[in-house]
Amino acid sequence: MKIAFFSAQPYDEQFFNRFNDSYGFELAFHEEQLDEENAALATGADAVCVFVNDTVDANVCKRLKTGNVKIVALRCAGFNNVDLEAAKANGLQVCRVPAYSPEAVAEHALALIMTLNRKTHKAYNRVREQNFLLNGLLGFNIHGKTVGVIGTGNIGKSFCRIMTGLGCKVRAFDLIANKDMEAIGVEYLPLVDVLQSDIISLHCPLNEQTRHLINEQTIALVKKGAMLINTGRGGLIDTKAVIAGLSSGQIGYLGIDVYEQEEHLFFRDLSSNIIRDDEIQRLMSFPNVLVTAHQAFFTGEAMEQIASVTLNSIHQLLKSGNLNNRAALLV
Ligand code: NAI
């Protein structure tokens, strides 16, 4: 049984090879992103294993079917890059890793907050240059601040626990209020109220309802000078609107691990290239913006979970056409 990996990095090979010992699949690692053109690389594979910026649209699904592929296994939680109807129509089963390590992502959101606030990235460079001045490094206490969480699923809940632990007043917006969160003091409020927080963190999936959730209108509702954190998906934020919000001072800090056009940039070394994306260049020019390149998931614990759950799902699907873990099966 063969699995073709797309967007494969050395760490994917390392973790998947380690966990494949008990399955014995033939693993083919391709650096290329999955798209219509590269779908031919999957010919002869029973399953493809894809990541956040691979495209699994209707045309790709058709090509995968032609190549006799039966399973699309996402080695991530979000599945906004997959056309589930087209997958179904082409006889493809689609699975994901629903909750590999929510703490990894929640802790990275905290890292973005702490770095933006206390400017440790600037202090590190400053001290290495023997500049021991504090001017420009003034932060604020996180304790006592209001934190607005949009989406309280696996990651959002972990983030709420961290922020309540730090002594914040946590408010949340979700389609469904979670009783465990209410029990630790999280208050569910309408979006307009949650936007009035000192720190806003996005943890909902990207779909038709949430695309550009942060746009010109919602930015106008934000508390002036608030910190906005996005470890969800780039499309949750309208980049042009957020640049305008940063320019006017309406948004005081922006920490993003995901970016609308990231598929052209992230997971590559472009240090010798001319980047023609003026929006990311503009964002990176703000002193109060911190960009990381989709690394929130990237801990050893999360990679172990991703590899073991993905291989187990493919094994189960090939054997019985079903999964014990219902949340992992999308189609
Ligand atoms: P989850 O499915 O456990 O939780 C999502 C929550 O969002 C649910 O409670 C759901 O009710 C809520 N939601 C859905 N639509 C909403 C809306 N319109 N408004 C408000 N809330 C809404 O997902 P999980 O595991 O917590 O992940 C959340 C997202 O984080 C994923 O969809 C993925 O895009 C992103 N992610 C990013 C990673 C990174 O490395 N930066 C890694 C893993 C996930």
mmCIF file of C-alpha atoms and ligand atoms in Angstrom:
data_model
loop_
_atom_site.group_PDB
_atom_site.id
_atom_site.type_symbol
_atom_site.label_atom_id
_atom_site.label_comp_id
_atom_site.label_asym_id
_atom_site.label_seq_id
_atom_site.Cartn_x
_atom_site.Cartn_y
_atom_site.Cartn_z
ATOM 1 C CA MET A 1 0.000 0.000 0.000
ATOM 2 C CA LYS A 2 1.452 3.341 -1.017
ATOM 3 C CA ILE A 3 1.001 6.855 0.369
ATOM 4 C CA ALA A 4 2.126 9.908 -1.635
ATOM 5 C CA PHE A 5 3.000 12.907 0.539
ATOM 6 C CA PHE A 6 2.777 16.439 -0.824
ATOM 7 C CA SER A 7 4.474 19.578 0.565
ATOM 8 C CA ALA A 8 6.743 17.171 2.425
ATOM 9 C CA GLN A 9 9.517 18.601 4.591
ATOM 10 C CA PRO A 10 12.416 16.698 6.205
ATOM 11 C CA TYR A 11 10.571 16.661 9.547
ATOM 12 C CA ASP A 12 7.558 14.987 7.899
ATOM 13 C CA GLU A 13 9.824 12.220 6.610
ATOM 14 C CA GLN A 14 11.436 11.860 10.026
ATOM 15 C CA PHE A 15 8.181 11.487 11.993
ATOM 16 C CA PHE A 16 6.193 9.483 9.417
ATOM 17 C CA ASN A 17 9.070 7.047 8.797
ATOM 18 C CA ARG A 18 9.354 6.509 12.546
ATOM 19 C CA PHE A 19 5.649 5.707 13.007
ATOM 20 C CA ASN A 20 5.394 3.681 9.761
ATOM 21 C CA ASP A 21 7.354 0.796 11.313
ATOM 22 C CA SER A 22 4.150 -0.765 12.602
ATOM 23 C CA TYR A 23 2.255 -0.319 9.293
ATOM 24 C CA GLY A 24 4.846 -0.950 6.581
ATOM 25 C CA PHE A 25 3.301 1.404 4.009
ATOM 26 C CA GLU A 26 5.407 2.505 1.050
ATOM 27 C CA LEU A 27 5.901 6.234 1.647
ATOM 28 C CA ALA A 28 6.735 8.589 -1.249
ATOM 29 C CA PHE A 29 7.640 12.113 -0.102
ATOM 30 C CA HIS A 30 7.183 14.915 -2.628
ATOM 31 C CA GLU A 31 8.276 18.463 -1.855
ATOM 32 C CA GLU A 32 5.768 19.785 -4.406
ATOM 33 C CA GLN A 33 2.423 21.224 -3.341
ATOM 34 C CA LEU A 34 -0.561 19.231 -4.547
ATOM 35 C CA ASP A 35 -2.326 21.003 -7.418
ATOM 36 C CA GLU A 36 -3.789 19.979 -10.771
ATOM 37 C CA GLU A 37 -0.386 19.751 -12.402
ATOM 38 C CA ASN A 38 1.346 17.789 -9.618
ATOM 39 C CA ALA A 39 -1.558 15.400 -9.008
ATOM 40 C CA ALA A 40 0.078 12.983 -11.470
ATOM 41 C CA LEU A 41 2.749 12.320 -8.813
ATOM 42 C CA ALA A 42 0.064 10.464 -6.863
ATOM 43 C CA THR A 43 -0.619 7.938 -9.617
ATOM 44 C CA GLY A 44 -0.314 4.442 -8.204
ATOM 45 C CA ALA A 45 -0.737 5.569 -4.595
ATOM 46 C CA ASP A 46 -3.684 4.384 -2.508
ATOM 47 C CA ALA A 47 -3.681 7.563 -0.431
ATOM 48 C CA VAL A 48 -2.325 11.094 -0.654
ATOM 49 C CA CYS A 49 -1.221 12.875 2.494
ATOM 50 C CA VAL A 50 -1.566 16.653 2.235
ATOM 51 C CA PHE A 51 -0.964 19.744 4.363
ATOM 52 C CA VAL A 52 -2.489 23.186 4.842
ATOM 53 C CA ASN A 53 -1.506 24.794 1.527
ATOM 54 C CA ASP A 54 -2.134 21.869 -0.808
ATOM 55 C CA THR A 55 -5.091 22.318 -3.129
ATOM 56 C CA VAL A 56 -7.746 19.604 -3.229
ATOM 57 C CA ASP A 57 -10.360 21.245 -5.447
ATOM 58 C CA ALA A 58 -12.731 19.607 -7.954
ATOM 59 C CA ASN A 59 -10.086 19.335 -10.698
ATOM 60 C CA VAL A 60 -7.529 17.796 -8.358
ATOM 61 C CA CYS A 61 -10.145 15.325 -7.058
ATOM 62 C CA LYS A 62 -10.871 14.223 -10.644
ATOM 63 C CA ARG A 63 -7.155 13.713 -11.288
ATOM 64 C CA LEU A 64 -6.727 11.739 -8.077
ATOM 65 C CA LYS A 65 -9.616 9.482 -9.056
ATOM 66 C CA THR A 66 -8.037 8.932 -12.478
ATOM 67 C CA GLY A 67 -4.824 7.918 -10.699
ATOM 68 C CA ASN A 68 -6.811 5.392 -8.596
ATOM 69 C CA VAL A 69 -6.233 7.234 -5.316
ATOM 70 C CA LYS A 70 -8.843 6.329 -2.693
ATOM 71 C CA ILE A 71 -7.986 8.464 0.334
ATOM 72 C CA VAL A 72 -7.036 12.077 0.990
ATOM 73 C CA ALA A 73 -5.446 12.269 4.442
ATOM 74 C CA LEU A 74 -4.897 15.774 5.804
ATOM 75 C CA ARG A 75 -2.008 15.883 8.275
ATOM 76 C CA CYS A 76 -3.623 18.914 9.931
ATOM 77 C CA ALA A 77 -6.923 19.883 11.588
ATOM 78 C CA GLY A 78 -8.265 22.578 9.215
ATOM 79 C CA PHE A 79 -9.755 21.396 5.919
ATOM 80 C CA ASN A 80 -10.671 24.654 4.148
ATOM 81 C CA ASN A 81 -8.396 23.660 1.241
ATOM 82 C CA VAL A 82 -10.482 20.579 0.358
ATOM 83 C CA ASP A 83 -13.659 20.536 -1.747
ATOM 84 C CA LEU A 84 -15.464 17.851 0.246
ATOM 85 C CA GLU A 85 -18.377 17.535 -2.213
ATOM 86 C CA ALA A 86 -16.019 17.023 -5.117
ATOM 87 C CA ALA A 87 -14.071 14.461 -3.092
ATOM 88 C CA LYS A 88 -17.256 12.548 -2.384
ATOM 89 C CA ALA A 89 -18.372 12.750 -6.018
ATOM 90 C CA ASN A 90 -15.010 11.259 -7.055
ATOM 91 C CA GLY A 91 -15.200 8.422 -4.540
ATOM 92 C CA LEU A 92 -12.429 9.799 -2.313
ATOM 93 C CA GLN A 93 -12.536 9.412 1.456
ATOM 94 C CA VAL A 94 -11.125 12.398 3.331
ATOM 95 C CA CYS A 95 -9.715 12.301 6.856
ATOM 96 C CA ARG A 96 -7.847 14.770 9.057
ATOM 97 C CA VAL A 97 -6.187 14.934 12.468
ATOM 98 C CA PRO A 98 -8.873 16.686 14.495
ATOM 99 C CA ALA A 99 -6.998 17.414 17.720
ATOM 100 C CA TYR A 100 -3.331 16.488 17.645
ATOM 101 C CA SER A 101 -2.083 18.989 20.183
ATOM 102 C CA PRO A 102 -4.359 21.952 20.744
ATOM 103 C CA GLU A 103 -1.912 23.100 23.434
ATOM 104 C CA ALA A 104 0.851 23.529 20.835
ATOM 105 C CA VAL A 105 -1.208 26.117 18.940
ATOM 106 C CA ALA A 106 -2.641 27.805 22.047
ATOM 107 C CA GLU A 107 0.855 28.141 23.533
ATOM 108 C CA HIS A 108 2.138 29.680 20.299
ATOM 109 C CA ALA A 109 -0.684 32.237 20.442
ATOM 110 C CA LEU A 110 0.577 33.090 23.929
ATOM 111 C CA ALA A 111 4.148 33.336 22.589
ATOM 112 C CA LEU A 112 2.970 35.876 19.992
ATOM 113 C CA ILE A 113 1.177 37.886 22.686
ATOM 114 C CA MET A 114 4.141 37.874 25.055
ATOM 115 C CA THR A 115 6.642 38.768 22.344
ATOM 116 C CA LEU A 116 4.553 41.628 20.963
ATOM 117 C CA ASN A 117 3.873 42.936 24.430
ATOM 118 C CA ARG A 118 7.306 42.633 26.099
ATOM 119 C CA LYS A 119 9.294 42.936 22.840
ATOM 120 C CA THR A 120 11.660 40.107 23.716
ATOM 121 C CA HIS A 121 12.638 39.793 20.023
ATOM 122 C CA LYS A 122 13.888 43.381 20.083
ATOM 123 C CA ALA A 123 15.513 43.033 23.512
ATOM 124 C CA TYR A 124 17.404 39.942 22.330
ATOM 125 C CA ASN A 125 19.003 41.825 19.415
ATOM 126 C CA ARG A 126 19.576 44.950 21.464
ATOM 127 C CA VAL A 127 21.434 43.209 24.294
ATOM 128 C CA ARG A 128 23.570 41.229 21.809
ATOM 129 C CA GLU A 129 24.714 44.612 20.479
ATOM 130 C CA GLN A 130 25.562 45.720 24.027
ATOM 131 C CA ASN A 131 22.694 48.198 24.085
ATOM 132 C CA PHE A 132 21.217 47.839 27.557
ATOM 133 C CA LEU A 133 18.691 50.691 27.322
ATOM 134 C CA LEU A 134 15.012 50.010 28.027
ATOM 135 C CA ASN A 135 13.564 52.857 25.935
ATOM 136 C CA GLY A 136 11.008 51.479 23.487
ATOM 137 C CA LEU A 137 10.527 48.186 25.352
ATOM 138 C CA LEU A 138 7.626 49.281 27.584
ATOM 139 C CA GLY A 139 4.952 46.605 27.858
ATOM 140 C CA PHE A 140 1.730 46.098 29.813
ATOM 141 C CA ASN A 141 0.566 43.586 32.428
ATOM 142 C CA ILE A 142 -1.400 40.740 30.878
ATOM 143 C CA HIS A 143 -2.991 40.109 34.295
ATOM 144 C CA GLY A 144 -6.404 41.791 34.502
ATOM 145 C CA LYS A 145 -6.759 42.434 30.757
ATOM 146 C CA THR A 146 -9.813 41.346 28.783
ATOM 147 C CA VAL A 147 -9.166 38.668 26.205
ATOM 148 C CA GLY A 148 -11.652 37.931 23.411
ATOM 149 C CA VAL A 149 -11.549 34.413 21.979
ATOM 150 C CA ILE A 150 -13.313 33.691 18.697
ATOM 151 C CA GLY A 151 -13.913 29.951 18.416
ATOM 152 C CA THR A 152 -13.722 27.799 21.545
ATOM 153 C CA GLY A 153 -13.072 24.367 20.053
ATOM 154 C CA ASN A 154 -10.033 22.306 20.991
ATOM 155 C CA ILE A 155 -7.493 25.102 20.530
ATOM 156 C CA GLY A 156 -9.718 27.951 21.726
ATOM 157 C CA LYS A 157 -10.477 26.046 24.949
ATOM 158 C CA SER A 158 -6.806 25.452 25.638
ATOM 159 C CA PHE A 159 -6.134 29.136 24.985
ATOM 160 C CA CYS A 160 -8.981 30.168 27.343
ATOM 161 C CA ARG A 161 -7.471 28.009 30.107
ATOM 162 C CA ILE A 162 -4.057 29.626 29.638
ATOM 163 C CA MET A 163 -5.454 33.146 29.677
ATOM 164 C CA THR A 164 -7.730 32.603 32.693
ATOM 165 C CA GLY A 165 -4.650 31.144 34.422
ATOM 166 C CA LEU A 166 -2.817 34.392 33.733
ATOM 167 C CA GLY A 167 -5.598 36.315 35.474
ATOM 168 C CA CYS A 168 -7.373 37.669 32.386
ATOM 169 C CA LYS A 169 -11.104 38.227 31.958
ATOM 170 C CA VAL A 170 -11.923 35.927 29.077
ATOM 171 C CA ARG A 171 -14.895 36.521 26.784
ATOM 172 C CA ALA A 172 -15.724 34.243 23.902
ATOM 173 C CA PHE A 173 -17.766 34.126 20.739
ATOM 174 C CA ASP A 174 -18.751 30.759 19.297
ATOM 175 C CA LEU A 175 -21.815 29.224 17.678
ATOM 176 C CA ILE A 176 -22.193 27.030 20.775
ATOM 177 C CA ALA A 177 -21.258 28.022 24.339
ATOM 178 C CA ASN A 178 -19.100 25.442 26.098
ATOM 179 C CA LYS A 179 -20.145 24.578 29.668
ATOM 180 C CA ASP A 180 -16.603 23.626 30.766
ATOM 181 C CA MET A 181 -15.418 27.052 29.664
ATOM 182 C CA GLU A 182 -18.285 28.799 31.436
ATOM 183 C CA ALA A 183 -17.347 26.844 34.569
ATOM 184 C CA ILE A 184 -13.841 28.374 34.537
ATOM 185 C CA GLY A 185 -15.276 31.873 34.120
ATOM 186 C CA VAL A 186 -15.339 32.350 30.344
ATOM 187 C CA GLU A 187 -18.256 34.596 29.387
ATOM 188 C CA TYR A 188 -19.960 33.983 26.023
ATOM 189 C CA LEU A 189 -20.986 37.260 24.412
ATOM 190 C CA PRO A 190 -21.999 38.549 20.967
ATOM 191 C CA LEU A 191 -19.132 39.211 18.542
ATOM 192 C CA VAL A 192 -19.402 42.993 18.912
ATOM 193 C CA ASP A 193 -18.690 42.719 22.637
ATOM 194 C CA VAL A 194 -15.866 40.233 22.218
ATOM 195 C CA LEU A 195 -14.236 42.630 19.745
ATOM 196 C CA GLN A 196 -14.073 45.201 22.571
ATOM 197 C CA SER A 197 -11.295 43.244 24.308
ATOM 198 C CA ASP A 198 -7.676 44.259 24.921
ATOM 199 C CA ILE A 199 -6.461 41.125 23.146
ATOM 200 C CA ILE A 200 -8.445 39.247 20.462
ATOM 201 C CA SER A 201 -7.405 35.765 19.375
ATOM 202 C CA LEU A 202 -8.907 33.861 16.427
ATOM 203 C CA HIS A 203 -9.471 30.117 16.809
ATOM 204 C CA CYS A 204 -12.409 29.355 14.501
ATOM 205 C CA PRO A 205 -12.144 27.447 11.208
ATOM 206 C CA LEU A 206 -12.029 29.241 7.864
ATOM 207 C CA ASN A 207 -15.286 28.761 5.969
ATOM 208 C CA GLU A 208 -17.852 30.856 4.098
ATOM 209 C CA GLN A 209 -19.171 32.391 7.350
ATOM 210 C CA THR A 210 -15.765 33.268 8.777
ATOM 211 C CA ARG A 211 -13.825 34.443 5.689
ATOM 212 C CA HIS A 212 -12.757 38.041 6.384
ATOM 213 C CA LEU A 213 -14.381 37.948 9.815
ATOM 214 C CA ILE A 214 -11.885 40.699 10.595
ATOM 215 C CA ASN A 215 -12.662 43.328 7.973
ATOM 216 C CA GLU A 216 -13.060 47.099 7.729
ATOM 217 C CA GLN A 217 -16.400 47.033 9.610
ATOM 218 C CA THR A 218 -15.313 44.731 12.431
ATOM 219 C CA ILE A 219 -11.974 46.540 12.808
ATOM 220 C CA ALA A 220 -13.970 49.740 13.411
ATOM 221 C CA LEU A 221 -15.637 47.929 16.374
ATOM 222 C CA VAL A 222 -12.342 46.885 17.967
ATOM 223 C CA LYS A 223 -11.149 48.678 21.095
ATOM 224 C CA LYS A 224 -8.603 51.245 19.896
ATOM 225 C CA GLY A 225 -5.064 49.928 20.220
ATOM 226 C CA ALA A 226 -6.114 46.301 20.780
ATOM 227 C CA MET A 227 -3.857 43.349 20.040
ATOM 228 C CA LEU A 228 -5.064 40.966 17.331
ATOM 229 C CA ILE A 229 -3.691 37.414 17.189
ATOM 230 C CA ASN A 230 -4.387 34.944 14.382
ATOM 231 C CA THR A 231 -3.208 31.352 14.574
ATOM 232 C CA GLY A 232 -6.348 30.105 12.757
ATOM 233 C CA ARG A 233 -6.201 30.626 9.004
ATOM 234 C CA GLY A 234 -5.021 33.651 7.006
ATOM 235 C CA GLY A 235 -8.377 34.149 5.289
ATOM 236 C CA LEU A 236 -10.042 35.037 8.609
ATOM 237 C CA ILE A 237 -8.463 38.483 8.222
ATOM 238 C CA ASP A 238 -8.883 40.895 5.302
ATOM 239 C CA THR A 239 -5.216 41.844 4.957
ATOM 240 C CA LYS A 240 -5.846 45.219 3.295
ATOM 241 C CA ALA A 241 -8.261 46.207 6.070
ATOM 242 C CA VAL A 242 -5.836 45.151 8.807
ATOM 243 C CA ILE A 243 -3.036 47.189 7.192
ATOM 244 C CA ALA A 244 -5.356 50.222 7.244
ATOM 245 C CA GLY A 245 -6.216 49.455 10.888
ATOM 246 C CA LEU A 246 -2.530 49.292 11.828
ATOM 247 C CA SER A 247 -1.790 52.532 9.952
ATOM 248 C CA SER A 248 -4.547 54.400 11.784
ATOM 249 C CA GLY A 249 -3.590 52.925 15.184
ATOM 250 C CA GLN A 250 -6.996 51.254 15.558
ATOM 251 C CA ILE A 251 -5.079 47.974 15.824
ATOM 252 C CA GLY A 252 -2.217 48.391 18.267
ATOM 253 C CA TYR A 253 -0.457 45.065 17.703
ATOM 254 C CA LEU A 254 -0.825 42.219 15.226
ATOM 255 C CA GLY A 255 0.560 38.720 15.720
ATOM 256 C CA ILE A 256 -0.076 36.274 12.884
ATOM 257 C CA ASP A 257 1.049 32.707 12.306
ATOM 258 C CA VAL A 258 -1.111 32.438 9.189
ATOM 259 C CA TYR A 259 -1.478 34.753 6.216
ATOM 260 C CA GLU A 260 -4.034 35.027 3.397
ATOM 261 C CA GLN A 261 -1.465 34.476 0.621
ATOM 262 C CA GLU A 262 0.792 32.159 2.604
ATOM 263 C CA GLU A 263 0.725 29.348 0.040
ATOM 264 C CA HIS A 264 3.115 31.418 -2.123
ATOM 265 C CA LEU A 265 5.551 32.048 0.748
ATOM 266 C CA PHE A 266 5.459 29.790 3.768
ATOM 267 C CA PHE A 267 7.499 26.592 4.215
ATOM 268 C CA ARG A 268 10.189 27.832 1.770
ATOM 269 C CA ASP A 269 13.504 29.667 2.099
ATOM 270 C CA LEU A 270 12.978 32.805 -0.005
ATOM 271 C CA SER A 271 15.828 34.758 1.582
ATOM 272 C CA SER A 272 17.513 35.351 -1.803
ATOM 273 C CA ASN A 273 14.299 36.086 -3.696
ATOM 274 C CA ILE A 274 12.452 39.289 -4.504
ATOM 275 C CA ILE A 275 9.079 38.921 -2.792
ATOM 276 C CA ARG A 276 6.414 40.406 -5.009
ATOM 277 C CA ASP A 277 3.689 40.292 -2.352
ATOM 278 C CA ASP A 278 3.489 43.940 -1.286
ATOM 279 C CA GLU A 279 0.982 43.202 1.481
ATOM 280 C CA ILE A 280 3.260 40.889 3.472
ATOM 281 C CA GLN A 281 6.103 43.360 2.919
ATOM 282 C CA ARG A 282 3.932 46.174 4.279
ATOM 283 C CA LEU A 283 2.861 44.061 7.261
ATOM 284 C CA MET A 284 6.450 43.149 8.096
ATOM 285 C CA SER A 285 7.450 46.824 7.979
ATOM 286 C CA PHE A 286 5.298 47.675 11.039
ATOM 287 C CA PRO A 287 7.252 47.594 14.308
ATOM 288 C CA ASN A 288 4.154 46.295 16.121
ATOM 289 C CA VAL A 289 3.579 43.302 13.820
ATOM 290 C CA LEU A 290 4.980 39.847 14.387
ATOM 291 C CA VAL A 291 4.703 37.210 11.660
ATOM 292 C CA THR A 292 5.579 33.546 12.110
ATOM 293 C CA ALA A 293 5.304 31.148 9.184
ATOM 294 C CA HIS A 294 2.576 28.664 10.241
ATOM 295 C CA GLN A 295 4.626 27.099 13.018
ATOM 296 C CA ALA A 296 2.040 27.097 15.809
ATOM 297 C CA PHE A 297 1.477 23.341 15.415
ATOM 298 C CA PHE A 298 5.195 22.580 15.293
ATOM 299 C CA THR A 299 6.116 20.729 18.477
ATOM 300 C CA GLY A 300 7.536 17.226 18.811
ATOM 301 C CA GLU A 301 4.399 16.097 20.642
ATOM 302 C CA ALA A 302 2.139 17.420 17.864
ATOM 303 C CA MET A 303 4.260 15.864 15.093
ATOM 304 C CA GLU A 304 4.106 12.487 16.852
ATOM 305 C CA GLN A 305 0.328 12.719 17.091
ATOM 306 C CA ILE A 306 -0.017 13.867 13.483
ATOM 307 C CA ALA A 307 2.072 10.980 12.162
ATOM 308 C CA SER A 308 0.522 8.247 14.311
ATOM 309 C CA VAL A 309 -3.114 9.386 13.868
ATOM 310 C CA THR A 310 -2.740 9.901 10.093
ATOM 311 C CA LEU A 311 -1.150 6.492 9.471
ATOM 312 C CA ASN A 312 -3.705 4.793 11.701
ATOM 313 C CA SER A 313 -6.591 6.495 9.864
ATOM 314 C CA ILE A 314 -5.252 5.439 6.455
ATOM 315 C CA HIS A 315 -4.748 1.892 7.762
ATOM 316 C CA GLN A 316 -8.325 1.721 9.098
ATOM 317 C CA LEU A 317 -9.851 3.239 5.966
ATOM 318 C CA LEU A 318 -8.018 0.867 3.652
ATOM 319 C CA LYS A 319 -8.992 -2.095 5.831
ATOM 320 C CA SER A 320 -12.620 -1.383 6.662
ATOM 321 C CA GLY A 321 -13.614 1.879 4.937
ATOM 322 C CA ASN A 322 -14.359 3.395 8.345
ATOM 323 C CA LEU A 323 -12.709 5.167 11.277
ATOM 324 C CA ASN A 324 -13.075 4.717 15.043
ATOM 325 C CA ASN A 325 -12.365 8.429 15.453
ATOM 326 C CA ARG A 326 -15.525 9.910 13.913
ATOM 327 C CA ALA A 327 -14.242 13.507 14.085
ATOM 328 C CA ALA A 328 -11.337 12.515 11.836
ATOM 329 C CA LEU A 329 -13.523 11.348 8.939
ATOM 330 C CA LEU A 330 -14.790 14.207 6.759
ATOM 331 C CA VAL A 331 -16.146 12.218 3.797
HETATM 332 P P1 NAI B 1 -12.360 22.890 16.435
HETATM 333 O O1 NAI B 1 -13.194 22.361 15.327
HETATM 334 O O2 NAI B 1 -12.112 22.037 17.629
HETATM 335 O O3 NAI B 1 -12.977 24.288 16.957
HETATM 336 C C1 NAI B 1 -13.443 25.285 16.132
HETATM 337 C C2 NAI B 1 -14.451 26.105 16.924
HETATM 338 O O4 NAI B 1 -14.844 27.213 16.120
HETATM 339 C C3 NAI B 1 -15.718 25.317 17.277
HETATM 340 O O5 NAI B 1 -16.030 25.487 18.637
HETATM 341 C C4 NAI B 1 -16.771 25.943 16.369
HETATM 342 O O6 NAI B 1 -18.084 25.907 16.939
HETATM 343 C C5 NAI B 1 -16.245 27.361 16.240
HETATM 344 N N1 NAI B 1 -16.815 28.080 15.101
HETATM 345 C C6 NAI B 1 -17.156 27.588 13.894
HETATM 346 N N2 NAI B 1 -17.679 28.564 13.133
HETATM 347 C C7 NAI B 1 -17.638 29.703 13.877
HETATM 348 C C8 NAI B 1 -18.051 31.026 13.649
HETATM 349 N N3 NAI B 1 -18.623 31.380 12.493
HETATM 350 N N4 NAI B 1 -17.865 31.932 14.636
HETATM 351 C C9 NAI B 1 -17.319 31.568 15.831
HETATM 352 N N5 NAI B 1 -16.927 30.303 16.098
HETATM 353 C C10 NAI B 1 -17.081 29.389 15.139
HETATM 354 O O7 NAI B 1 -10.981 23.333 15.761
HETATM 355 P P2 NAI B 1 -9.573 23.535 16.462
HETATM 356 O O8 NAI B 1 -8.841 22.262 16.508
HETATM 357 O O9 NAI B 1 -9.753 24.309 17.710
HETATM 358 O O10 NAI B 1 -8.831 24.441 15.366
HETATM 359 C C11 NAI B 1 -9.315 25.723 15.020
HETATM 360 C C12 NAI B 1 -8.601 26.173 13.757
HETATM 361 O O11 NAI B 1 -7.229 26.417 14.050
HETATM 362 C C13 NAI B 1 -8.562 25.109 12.643
HETATM 363 O O12 NAI B 1 -9.747 25.152 11.858
HETATM 364 C C14 NAI B 1 -7.355 25.508 11.854
HETATM 365 O O13 NAI B 1 -7.752 26.379 10.808
HETATM 366 C C15 NAI B 1 -6.490 26.277 12.845
HETATM 367 N N6 NAI B 1 -5.236 25.589 13.149
HETATM 368 C C16 NAI B 1 -4.044 26.268 12.977
HETATM 369 C C17 NAI B 1 -2.847 25.660 13.259
HETATM 370 C C18 NAI B 1 -1.534 26.373 13.119
HETATM 371 O O14 NAI B 1 -0.467 25.716 13.130
HETATM 372 N N7 NAI B 1 -1.514 27.698 12.998
HETATM 373 C C19 NAI B 1 -2.798 24.242 13.691
HETATM 374 C C20 NAI B 1 -4.086 23.655 13.908
HETATM 375 C C21 NAI B 1 -5.251 24.307 13.612
#
